[in-house]
mmCIF file of C-alpha atoms and ligand atoms in Angstrom:
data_model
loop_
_atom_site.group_PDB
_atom_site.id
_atom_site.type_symbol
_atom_site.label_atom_id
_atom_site.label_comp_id
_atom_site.label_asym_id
_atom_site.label_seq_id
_atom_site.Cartn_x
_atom_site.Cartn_y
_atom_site.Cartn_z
ATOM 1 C CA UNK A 59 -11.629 7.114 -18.876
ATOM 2 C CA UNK A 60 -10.894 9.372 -21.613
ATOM 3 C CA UNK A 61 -11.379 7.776 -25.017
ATOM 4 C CA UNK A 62 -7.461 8.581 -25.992
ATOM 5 C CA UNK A 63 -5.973 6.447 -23.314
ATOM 6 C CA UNK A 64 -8.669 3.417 -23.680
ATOM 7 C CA UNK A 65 -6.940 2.071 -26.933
ATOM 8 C CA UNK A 66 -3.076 2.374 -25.778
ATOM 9 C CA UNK A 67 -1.360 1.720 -22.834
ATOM 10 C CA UNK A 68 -1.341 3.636 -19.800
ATOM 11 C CA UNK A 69 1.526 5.304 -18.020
ATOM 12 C CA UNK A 70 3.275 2.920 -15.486
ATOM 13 C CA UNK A 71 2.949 2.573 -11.756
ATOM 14 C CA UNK A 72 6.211 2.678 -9.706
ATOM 15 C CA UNK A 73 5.927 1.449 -6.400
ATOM 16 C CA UNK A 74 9.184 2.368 -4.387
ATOM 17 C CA UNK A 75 8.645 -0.058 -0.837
ATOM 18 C CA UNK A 76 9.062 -3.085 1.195
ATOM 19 C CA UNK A 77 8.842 -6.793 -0.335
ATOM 20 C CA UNK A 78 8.961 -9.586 2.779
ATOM 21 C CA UNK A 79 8.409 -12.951 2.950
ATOM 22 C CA UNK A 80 5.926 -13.866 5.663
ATOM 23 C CA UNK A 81 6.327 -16.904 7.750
ATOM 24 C CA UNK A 82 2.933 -17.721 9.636
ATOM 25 C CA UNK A 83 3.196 -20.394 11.983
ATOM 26 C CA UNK A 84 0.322 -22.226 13.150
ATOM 27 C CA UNK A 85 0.753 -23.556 17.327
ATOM 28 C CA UNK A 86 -1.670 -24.700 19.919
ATOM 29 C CA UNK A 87 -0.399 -22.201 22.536
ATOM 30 C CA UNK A 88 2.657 -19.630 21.975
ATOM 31 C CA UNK A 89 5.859 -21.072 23.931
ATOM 32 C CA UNK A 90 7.308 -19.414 27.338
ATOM 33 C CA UNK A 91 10.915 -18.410 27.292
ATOM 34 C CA UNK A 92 13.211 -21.104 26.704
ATOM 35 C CA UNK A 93 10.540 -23.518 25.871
ATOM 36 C CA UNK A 94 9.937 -25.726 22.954
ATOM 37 C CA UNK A 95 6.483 -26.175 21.493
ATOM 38 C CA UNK A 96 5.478 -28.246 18.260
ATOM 39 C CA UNK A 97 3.468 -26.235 16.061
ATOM 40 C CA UNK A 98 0.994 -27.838 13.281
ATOM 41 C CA UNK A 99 1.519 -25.949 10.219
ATOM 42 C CA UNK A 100 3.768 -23.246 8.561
ATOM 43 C CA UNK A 101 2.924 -21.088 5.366
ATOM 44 C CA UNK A 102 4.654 -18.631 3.280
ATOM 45 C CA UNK A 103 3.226 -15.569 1.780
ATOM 46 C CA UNK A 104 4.462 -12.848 0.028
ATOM 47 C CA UNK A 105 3.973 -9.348 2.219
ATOM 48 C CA UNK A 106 5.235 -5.950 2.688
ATOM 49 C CA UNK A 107 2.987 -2.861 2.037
ATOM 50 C CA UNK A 108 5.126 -2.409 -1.057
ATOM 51 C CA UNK A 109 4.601 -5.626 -2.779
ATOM 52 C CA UNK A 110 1.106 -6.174 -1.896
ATOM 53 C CA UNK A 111 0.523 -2.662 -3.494
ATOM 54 C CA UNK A 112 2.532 -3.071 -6.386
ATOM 55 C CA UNK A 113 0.424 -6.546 -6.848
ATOM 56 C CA UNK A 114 -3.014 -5.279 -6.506
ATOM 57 C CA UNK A 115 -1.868 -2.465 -9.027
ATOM 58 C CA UNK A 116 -0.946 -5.268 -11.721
ATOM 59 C CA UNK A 117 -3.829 -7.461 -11.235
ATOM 60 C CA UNK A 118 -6.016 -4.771 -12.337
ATOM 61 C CA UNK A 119 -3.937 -4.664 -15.903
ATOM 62 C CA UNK A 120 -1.851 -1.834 -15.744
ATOM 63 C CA UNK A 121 2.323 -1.786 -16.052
ATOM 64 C CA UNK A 122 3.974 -1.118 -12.646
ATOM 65 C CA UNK A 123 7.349 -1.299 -11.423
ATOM 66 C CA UNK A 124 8.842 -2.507 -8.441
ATOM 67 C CA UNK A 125 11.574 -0.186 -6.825
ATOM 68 C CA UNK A 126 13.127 -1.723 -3.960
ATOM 69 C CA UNK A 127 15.637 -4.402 -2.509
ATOM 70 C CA UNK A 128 15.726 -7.888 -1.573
ATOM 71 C CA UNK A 129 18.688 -9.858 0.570
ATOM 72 C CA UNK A 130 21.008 -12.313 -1.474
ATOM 73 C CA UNK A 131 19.397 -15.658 0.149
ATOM 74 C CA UNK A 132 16.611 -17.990 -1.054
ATOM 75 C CA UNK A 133 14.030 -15.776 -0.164
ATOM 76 C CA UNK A 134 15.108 -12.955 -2.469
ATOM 77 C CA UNK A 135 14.940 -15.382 -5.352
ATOM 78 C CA UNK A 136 11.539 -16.475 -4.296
ATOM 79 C CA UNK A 137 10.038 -12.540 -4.085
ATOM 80 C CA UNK A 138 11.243 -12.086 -7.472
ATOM 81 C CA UNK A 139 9.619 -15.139 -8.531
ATOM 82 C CA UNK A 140 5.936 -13.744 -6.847
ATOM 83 C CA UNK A 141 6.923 -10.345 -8.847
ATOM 84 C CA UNK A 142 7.227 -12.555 -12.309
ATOM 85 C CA UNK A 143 4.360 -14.654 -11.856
ATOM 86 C CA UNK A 144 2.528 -10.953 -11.040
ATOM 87 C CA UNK A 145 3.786 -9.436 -14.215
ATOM 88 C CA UNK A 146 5.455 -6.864 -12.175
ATOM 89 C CA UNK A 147 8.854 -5.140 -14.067
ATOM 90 C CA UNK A 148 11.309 -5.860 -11.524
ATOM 91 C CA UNK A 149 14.147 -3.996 -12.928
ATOM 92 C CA UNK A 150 14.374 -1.046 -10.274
ATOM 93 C CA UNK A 151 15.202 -4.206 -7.832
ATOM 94 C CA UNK A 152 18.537 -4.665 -6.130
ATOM 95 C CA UNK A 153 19.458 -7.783 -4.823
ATOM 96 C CA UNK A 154 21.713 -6.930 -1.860
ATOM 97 C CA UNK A 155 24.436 -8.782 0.433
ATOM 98 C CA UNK A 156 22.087 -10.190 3.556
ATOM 99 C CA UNK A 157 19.044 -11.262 4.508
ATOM 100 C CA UNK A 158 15.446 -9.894 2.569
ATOM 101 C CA UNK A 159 12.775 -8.578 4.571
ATOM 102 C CA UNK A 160 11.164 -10.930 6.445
ATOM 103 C CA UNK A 161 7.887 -11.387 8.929
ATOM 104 C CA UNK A 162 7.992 -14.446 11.191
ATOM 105 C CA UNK A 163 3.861 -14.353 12.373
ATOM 106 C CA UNK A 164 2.691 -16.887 15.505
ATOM 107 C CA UNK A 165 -0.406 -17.810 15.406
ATOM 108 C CA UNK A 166 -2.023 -19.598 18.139
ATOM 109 C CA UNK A 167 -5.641 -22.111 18.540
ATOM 110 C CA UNK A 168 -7.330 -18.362 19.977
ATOM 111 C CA UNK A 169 -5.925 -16.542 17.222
ATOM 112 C CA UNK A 170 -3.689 -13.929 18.722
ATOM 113 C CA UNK A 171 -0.442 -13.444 17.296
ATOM 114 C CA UNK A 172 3.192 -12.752 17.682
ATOM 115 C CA UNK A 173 5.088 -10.776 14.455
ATOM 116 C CA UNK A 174 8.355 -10.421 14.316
ATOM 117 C CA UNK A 175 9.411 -8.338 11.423
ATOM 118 C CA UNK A 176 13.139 -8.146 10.001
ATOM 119 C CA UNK A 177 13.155 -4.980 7.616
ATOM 120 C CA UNK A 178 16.509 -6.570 6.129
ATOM 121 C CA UNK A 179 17.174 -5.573 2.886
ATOM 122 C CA UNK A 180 14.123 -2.903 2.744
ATOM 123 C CA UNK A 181 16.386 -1.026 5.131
ATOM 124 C CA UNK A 182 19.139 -0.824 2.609
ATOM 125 C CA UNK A 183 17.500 0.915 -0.244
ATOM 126 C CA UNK A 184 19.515 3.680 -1.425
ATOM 127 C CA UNK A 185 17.757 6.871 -2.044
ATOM 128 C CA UNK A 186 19.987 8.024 -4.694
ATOM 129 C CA UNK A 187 19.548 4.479 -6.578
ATOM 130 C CA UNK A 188 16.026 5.168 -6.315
ATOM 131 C CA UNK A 189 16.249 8.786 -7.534
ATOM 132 C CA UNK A 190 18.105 7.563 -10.634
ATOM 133 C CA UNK A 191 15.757 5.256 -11.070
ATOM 134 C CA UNK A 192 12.590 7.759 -11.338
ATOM 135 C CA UNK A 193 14.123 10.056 -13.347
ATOM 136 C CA UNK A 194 15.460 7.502 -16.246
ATOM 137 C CA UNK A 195 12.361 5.731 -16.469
ATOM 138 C CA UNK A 196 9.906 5.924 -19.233
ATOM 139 C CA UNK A 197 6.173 6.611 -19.117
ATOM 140 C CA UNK A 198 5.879 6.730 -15.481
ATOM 141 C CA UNK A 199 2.814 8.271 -14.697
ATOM 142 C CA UNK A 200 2.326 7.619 -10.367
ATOM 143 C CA UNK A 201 4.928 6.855 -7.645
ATOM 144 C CA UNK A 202 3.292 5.059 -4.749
ATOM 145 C CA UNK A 203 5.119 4.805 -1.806
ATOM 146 C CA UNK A 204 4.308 3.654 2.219
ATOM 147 C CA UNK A 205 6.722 4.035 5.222
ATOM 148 C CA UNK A 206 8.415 0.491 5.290
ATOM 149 C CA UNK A 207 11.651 1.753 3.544
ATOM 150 C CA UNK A 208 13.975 4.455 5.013
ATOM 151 C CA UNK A 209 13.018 8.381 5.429
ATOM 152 C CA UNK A 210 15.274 9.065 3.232
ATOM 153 C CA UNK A 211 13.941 7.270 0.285
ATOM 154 C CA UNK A 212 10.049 7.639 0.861
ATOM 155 C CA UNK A 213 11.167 11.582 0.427
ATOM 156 C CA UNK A 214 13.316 11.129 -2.739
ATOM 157 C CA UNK A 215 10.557 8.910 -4.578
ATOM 158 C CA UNK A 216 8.104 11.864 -3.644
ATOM 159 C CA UNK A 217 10.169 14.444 -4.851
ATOM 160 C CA UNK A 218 11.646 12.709 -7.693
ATOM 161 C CA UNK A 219 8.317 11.296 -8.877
ATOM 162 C CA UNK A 220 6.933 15.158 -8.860
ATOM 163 C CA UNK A 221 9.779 16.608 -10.713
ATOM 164 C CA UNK A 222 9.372 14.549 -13.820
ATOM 165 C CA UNK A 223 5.504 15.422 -13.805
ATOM 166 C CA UNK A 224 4.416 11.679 -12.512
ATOM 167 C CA UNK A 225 1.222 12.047 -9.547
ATOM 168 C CA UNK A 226 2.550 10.883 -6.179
ATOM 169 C CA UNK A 227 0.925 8.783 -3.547
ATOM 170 C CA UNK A 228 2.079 8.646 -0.281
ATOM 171 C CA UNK A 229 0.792 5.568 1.892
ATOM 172 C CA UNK A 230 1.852 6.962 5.643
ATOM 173 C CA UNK A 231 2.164 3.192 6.963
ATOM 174 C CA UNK A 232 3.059 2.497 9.535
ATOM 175 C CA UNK A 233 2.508 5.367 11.487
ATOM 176 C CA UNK A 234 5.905 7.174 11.885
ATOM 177 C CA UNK A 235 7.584 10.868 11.968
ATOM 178 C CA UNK A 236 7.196 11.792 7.951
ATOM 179 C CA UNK A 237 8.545 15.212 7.609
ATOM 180 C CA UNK A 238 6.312 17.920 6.673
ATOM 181 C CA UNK A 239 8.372 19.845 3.634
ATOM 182 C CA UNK A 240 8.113 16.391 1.573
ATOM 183 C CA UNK A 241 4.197 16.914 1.863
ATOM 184 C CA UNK A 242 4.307 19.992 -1.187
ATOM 185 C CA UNK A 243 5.864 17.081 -3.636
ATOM 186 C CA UNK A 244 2.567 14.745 -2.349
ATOM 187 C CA UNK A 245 -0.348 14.645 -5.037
ATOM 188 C CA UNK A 246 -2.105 12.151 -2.183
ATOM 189 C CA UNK A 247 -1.364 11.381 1.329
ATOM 190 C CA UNK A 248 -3.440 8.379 1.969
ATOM 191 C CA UNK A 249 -3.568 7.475 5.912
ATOM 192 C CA UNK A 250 -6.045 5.105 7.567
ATOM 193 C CA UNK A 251 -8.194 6.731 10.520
ATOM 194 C CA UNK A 252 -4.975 5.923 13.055
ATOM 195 C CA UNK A 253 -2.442 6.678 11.134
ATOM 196 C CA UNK A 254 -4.581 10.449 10.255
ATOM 197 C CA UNK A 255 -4.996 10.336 14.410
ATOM 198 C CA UNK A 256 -1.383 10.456 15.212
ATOM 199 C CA UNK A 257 -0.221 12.283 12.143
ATOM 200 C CA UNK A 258 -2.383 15.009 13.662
ATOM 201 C CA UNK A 259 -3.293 14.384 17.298
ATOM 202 C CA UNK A 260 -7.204 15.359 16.249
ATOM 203 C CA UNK A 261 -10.141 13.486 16.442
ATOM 204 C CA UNK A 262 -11.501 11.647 13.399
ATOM 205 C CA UNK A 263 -14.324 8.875 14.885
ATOM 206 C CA UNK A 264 -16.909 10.694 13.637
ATOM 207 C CA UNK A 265 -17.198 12.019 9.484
ATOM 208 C CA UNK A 266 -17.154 15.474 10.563
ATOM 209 C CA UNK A 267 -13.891 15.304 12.433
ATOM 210 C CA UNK A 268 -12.371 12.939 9.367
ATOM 211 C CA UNK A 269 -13.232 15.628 7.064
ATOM 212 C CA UNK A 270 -11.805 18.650 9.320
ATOM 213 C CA UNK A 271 -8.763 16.258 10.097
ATOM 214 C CA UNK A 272 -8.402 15.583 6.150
ATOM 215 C CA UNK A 273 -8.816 19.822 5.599
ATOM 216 C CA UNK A 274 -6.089 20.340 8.101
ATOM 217 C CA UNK A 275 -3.566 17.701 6.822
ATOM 218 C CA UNK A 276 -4.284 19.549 3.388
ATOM 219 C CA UNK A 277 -2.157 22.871 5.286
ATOM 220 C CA UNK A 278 0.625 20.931 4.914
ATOM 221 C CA UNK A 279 1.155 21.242 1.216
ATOM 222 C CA UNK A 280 0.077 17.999 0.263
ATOM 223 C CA UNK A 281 -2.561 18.348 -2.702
ATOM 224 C CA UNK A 282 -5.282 15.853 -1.909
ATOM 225 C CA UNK A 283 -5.530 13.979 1.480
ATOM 226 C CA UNK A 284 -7.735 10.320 1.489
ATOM 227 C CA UNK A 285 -8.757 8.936 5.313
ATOM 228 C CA UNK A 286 -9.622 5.601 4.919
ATOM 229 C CA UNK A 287 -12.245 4.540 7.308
ATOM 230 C CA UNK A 288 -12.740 0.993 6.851
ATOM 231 C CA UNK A 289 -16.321 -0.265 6.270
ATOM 232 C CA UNK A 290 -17.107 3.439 6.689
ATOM 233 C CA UNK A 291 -15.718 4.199 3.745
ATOM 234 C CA UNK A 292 -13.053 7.306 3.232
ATOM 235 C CA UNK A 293 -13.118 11.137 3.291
ATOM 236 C CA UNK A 294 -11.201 13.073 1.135
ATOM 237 C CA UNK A 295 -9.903 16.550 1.272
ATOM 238 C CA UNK A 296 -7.874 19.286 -1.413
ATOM 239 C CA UNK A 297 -7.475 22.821 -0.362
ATOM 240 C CA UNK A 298 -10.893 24.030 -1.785
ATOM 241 C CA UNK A 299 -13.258 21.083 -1.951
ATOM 242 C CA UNK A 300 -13.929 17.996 0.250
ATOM 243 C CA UNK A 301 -16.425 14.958 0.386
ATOM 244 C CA UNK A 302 -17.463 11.199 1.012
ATOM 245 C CA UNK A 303 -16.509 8.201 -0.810
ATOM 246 C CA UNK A 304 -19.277 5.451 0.184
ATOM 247 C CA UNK A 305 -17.539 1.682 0.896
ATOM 248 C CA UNK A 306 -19.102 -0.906 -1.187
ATOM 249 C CA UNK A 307 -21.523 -3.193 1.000
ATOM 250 C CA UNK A 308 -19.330 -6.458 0.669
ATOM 251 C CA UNK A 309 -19.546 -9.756 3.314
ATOM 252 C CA UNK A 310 -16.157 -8.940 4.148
ATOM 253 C CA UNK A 311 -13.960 -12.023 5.837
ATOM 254 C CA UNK A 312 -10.621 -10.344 6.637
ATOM 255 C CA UNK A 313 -9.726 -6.679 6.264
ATOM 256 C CA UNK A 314 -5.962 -7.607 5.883
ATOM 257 C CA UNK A 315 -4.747 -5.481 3.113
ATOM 258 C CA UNK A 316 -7.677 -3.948 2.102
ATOM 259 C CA UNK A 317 -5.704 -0.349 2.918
ATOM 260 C CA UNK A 318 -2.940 -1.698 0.087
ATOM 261 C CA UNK A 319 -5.464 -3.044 -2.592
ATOM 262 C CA UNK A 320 -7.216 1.025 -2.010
ATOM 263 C CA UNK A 321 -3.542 2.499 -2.539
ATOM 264 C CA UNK A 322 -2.840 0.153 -5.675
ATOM 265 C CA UNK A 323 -6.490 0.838 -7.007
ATOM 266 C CA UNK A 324 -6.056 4.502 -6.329
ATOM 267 C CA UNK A 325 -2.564 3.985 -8.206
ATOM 268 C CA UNK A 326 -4.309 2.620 -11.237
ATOM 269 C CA UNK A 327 -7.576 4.651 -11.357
ATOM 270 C CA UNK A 328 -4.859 7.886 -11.469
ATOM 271 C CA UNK A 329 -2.688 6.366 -14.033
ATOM 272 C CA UNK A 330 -6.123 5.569 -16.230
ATOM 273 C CA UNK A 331 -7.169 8.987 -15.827
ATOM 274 C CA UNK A 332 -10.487 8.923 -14.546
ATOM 275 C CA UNK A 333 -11.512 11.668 -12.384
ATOM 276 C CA UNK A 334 -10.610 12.434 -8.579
ATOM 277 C CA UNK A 335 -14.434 11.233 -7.677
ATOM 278 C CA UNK A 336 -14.118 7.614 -10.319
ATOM 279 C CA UNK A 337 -10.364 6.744 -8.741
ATOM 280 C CA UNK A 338 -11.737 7.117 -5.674
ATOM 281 C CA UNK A 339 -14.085 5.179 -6.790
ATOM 282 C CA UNK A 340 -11.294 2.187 -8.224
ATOM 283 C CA UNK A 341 -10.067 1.923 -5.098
ATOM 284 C CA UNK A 342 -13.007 1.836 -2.871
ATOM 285 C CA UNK A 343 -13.621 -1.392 -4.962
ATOM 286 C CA UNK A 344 -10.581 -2.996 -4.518
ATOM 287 C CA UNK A 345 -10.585 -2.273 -0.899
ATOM 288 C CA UNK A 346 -13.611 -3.346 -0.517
ATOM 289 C CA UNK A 347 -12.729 -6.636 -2.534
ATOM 290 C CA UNK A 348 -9.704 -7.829 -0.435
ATOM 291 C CA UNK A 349 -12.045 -8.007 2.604
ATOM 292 C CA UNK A 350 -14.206 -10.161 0.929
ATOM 293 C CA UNK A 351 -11.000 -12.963 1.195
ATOM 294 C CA UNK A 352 -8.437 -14.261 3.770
ATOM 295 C CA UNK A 353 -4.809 -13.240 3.512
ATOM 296 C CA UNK A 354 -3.006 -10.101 2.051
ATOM 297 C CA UNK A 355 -2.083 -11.167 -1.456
ATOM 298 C CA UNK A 356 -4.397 -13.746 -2.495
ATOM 299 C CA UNK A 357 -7.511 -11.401 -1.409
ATOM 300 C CA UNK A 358 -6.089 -8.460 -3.930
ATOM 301 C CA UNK A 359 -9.020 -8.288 -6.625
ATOM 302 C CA UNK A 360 -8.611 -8.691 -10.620
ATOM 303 C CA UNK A 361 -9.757 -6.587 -13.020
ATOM 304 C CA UNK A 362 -12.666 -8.654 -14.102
ATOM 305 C CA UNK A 363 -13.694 -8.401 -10.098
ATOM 306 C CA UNK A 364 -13.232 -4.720 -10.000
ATOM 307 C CA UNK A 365 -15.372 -4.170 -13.233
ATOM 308 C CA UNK A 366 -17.652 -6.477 -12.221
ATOM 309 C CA UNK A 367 -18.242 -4.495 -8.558
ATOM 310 C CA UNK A 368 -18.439 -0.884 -10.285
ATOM 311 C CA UNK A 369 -20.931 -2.009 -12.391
HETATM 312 P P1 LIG B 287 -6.277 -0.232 6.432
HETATM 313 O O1 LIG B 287 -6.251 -1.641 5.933
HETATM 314 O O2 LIG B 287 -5.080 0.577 6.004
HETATM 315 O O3 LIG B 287 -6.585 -0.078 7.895
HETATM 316 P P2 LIG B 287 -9.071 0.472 5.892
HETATM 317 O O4 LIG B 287 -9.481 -0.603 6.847
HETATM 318 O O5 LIG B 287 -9.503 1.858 6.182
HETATM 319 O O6 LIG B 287 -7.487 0.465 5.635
HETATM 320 O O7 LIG B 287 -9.641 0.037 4.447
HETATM 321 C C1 LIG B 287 -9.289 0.717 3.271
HETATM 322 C C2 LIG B 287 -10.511 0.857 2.393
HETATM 323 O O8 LIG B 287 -10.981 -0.446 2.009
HETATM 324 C C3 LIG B 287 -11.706 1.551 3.042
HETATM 325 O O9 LIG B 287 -11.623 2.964 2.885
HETATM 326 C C4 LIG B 287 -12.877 0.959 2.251
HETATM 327 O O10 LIG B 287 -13.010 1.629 1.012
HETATM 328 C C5 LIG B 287 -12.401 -0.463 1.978
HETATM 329 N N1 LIG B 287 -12.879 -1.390 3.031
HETATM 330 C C6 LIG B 287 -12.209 -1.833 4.110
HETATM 331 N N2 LIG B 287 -12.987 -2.641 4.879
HETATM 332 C C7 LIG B 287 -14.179 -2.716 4.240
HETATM 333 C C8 LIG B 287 -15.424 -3.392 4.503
HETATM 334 N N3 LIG B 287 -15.601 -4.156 5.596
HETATM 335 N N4 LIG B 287 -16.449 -3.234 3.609
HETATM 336 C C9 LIG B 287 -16.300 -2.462 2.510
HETATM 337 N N5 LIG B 287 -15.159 -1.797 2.205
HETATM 338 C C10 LIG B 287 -14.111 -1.921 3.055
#
């Protein structure tokens, strides 16, 4: 970190995506069609790759935004409540007519599951409300995005984070058709082995084909491309240079969401302005961190954690 930015505070993260509530359901055995079964528990968590990267951005003590939409029923009040209690600035929030996005998750006594997933009001952001919202913002200094919110708007927060000189992030999750002329206004396309698999239809088990994978996905335009790789770590690639970033040797319990706490630690690490090799760094931590603990949100690391790991 540069000694200018340590003493005053550093640009904001805007994460433009998806905020559900997730509805896990605990049952002996999943019910046949037209059957009735009594289950034994039922949670609530907060979800959606937006959120949960917008929270593990926060926890580590930077400002971030939350650009996005919830539905006009209780569960849009109760989002906003996780996003207060997170510290995150929900003013680039629209509460819209309908339901809020919403995962209903089955979980039976072998642990397989059933998801059902209601984009809701994550399917009604409106690009040019989102646009707006980019360019009128102060101090934004990285726009982190992921593929639960329409085409339309992942493009607009890439392009509009770019023109007003703000680093972008794109998160290619899930897997879908992103199209290739947003990739020039993409400082970092950040795709898990799968996703990098059928972005590209190459190989990437082994490092040397995640590397060559990353160097081709760097063709189209985008300026830095991260493979994540699990407990393998990541490979990263820009036009002229490549390498390795090592994961952290953790006990790791659950890997839920360890993709979204390397995005938001990536986010943060950026906004801090450390180097390409110490943010990759940030967020190898915080990946590695959320697989030390069960769930998405509660496993997202603090700062103190974070510190603590790098040493
Ligand atoms: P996703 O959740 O999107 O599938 P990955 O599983 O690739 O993403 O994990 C993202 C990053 O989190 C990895 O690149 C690595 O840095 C870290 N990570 C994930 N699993 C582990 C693990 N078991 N041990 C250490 N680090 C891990």
């Amino acid at each position: 970190m540069t000694s200018d930015t340590s003493s005053s505070i550093p640009p904001r993260v805007v994460v433009v995506g998806s905020l559900n509530i997730d509805l896990v359901v605990g049952l002996e055995r999943m019910p046949h069609p037209g059957e009735t079964v009594f289950g034994h528990s039922l949670e609530r968590h907060p979800g959606g790759k937006g959120l949960n990267q917008a929270v593990a951005a926060a926890r580590l003590g930077v400002p971030v935004t939350m650009v996005g939409a919830v539905g006009d029923d209780g569960s849009g009040d109760w989002l906003r409540s996780v996003m207060s209690a997170e510290g995150i600035d929900q003013s680039g929030i629209s509460t819209l007519a309908g339901t809020s996005g919403a995962a209903v998750i089955e979980v039976d006594a072998t642990g397989a599951n059933r998801i059902v997933v209601i984009p809701g009001a994550n399917d009604l952001v409106d690009a040019t409300v989102v646009a707006d919202y980019i360019a009128s913002s102060p101090d934004v200094g990285v726009v982190l995005t992921q593929g639960e919110v329409p085409m339309d708007v992942i493009v607009t927060a890439m392009r509009a984070g770019r023109a007003r000189g703000a680093q972008t992030i794109l998160n290619p999750a899930p897997a879908r058709e992103y199209p290739r002329d947003v990739m020039d206004s993409v400082n970092f396309l950040v795709p898990n082995e799968h996703e990098a698999a059928l972005m590209t239809g190459l190989e990437v088990g082994s490092t040397v084909d995640a590397v060559e994978t990353a160097g081709e996905m760097t063709r189209w335009g985008v300026g830095c491309v991260v493979i994540t790789r699990g407990e393998r770590g990541a490979v990263w690639s820009t036009a002229t240079n490549s390498g390795q970033v090592q994961a952290f040797r953790v006990h790791a319990v659950d890997t839920v969401a360890a993709g979204d706490a390397f995005c938001g630690g990536l986010a943060v690490g950026l906004v801090r302005g450390e180097t390409l090799s110490e943010a990759l760094r940030w967020a190898s931590a915080c990946g590695a961190l959320a697989a030390t603990k069960a769930g998405a949100v509660p496993s997202l690391p603090t700062l103190d954690e974070v510190q603590e790991l790098l040493g």
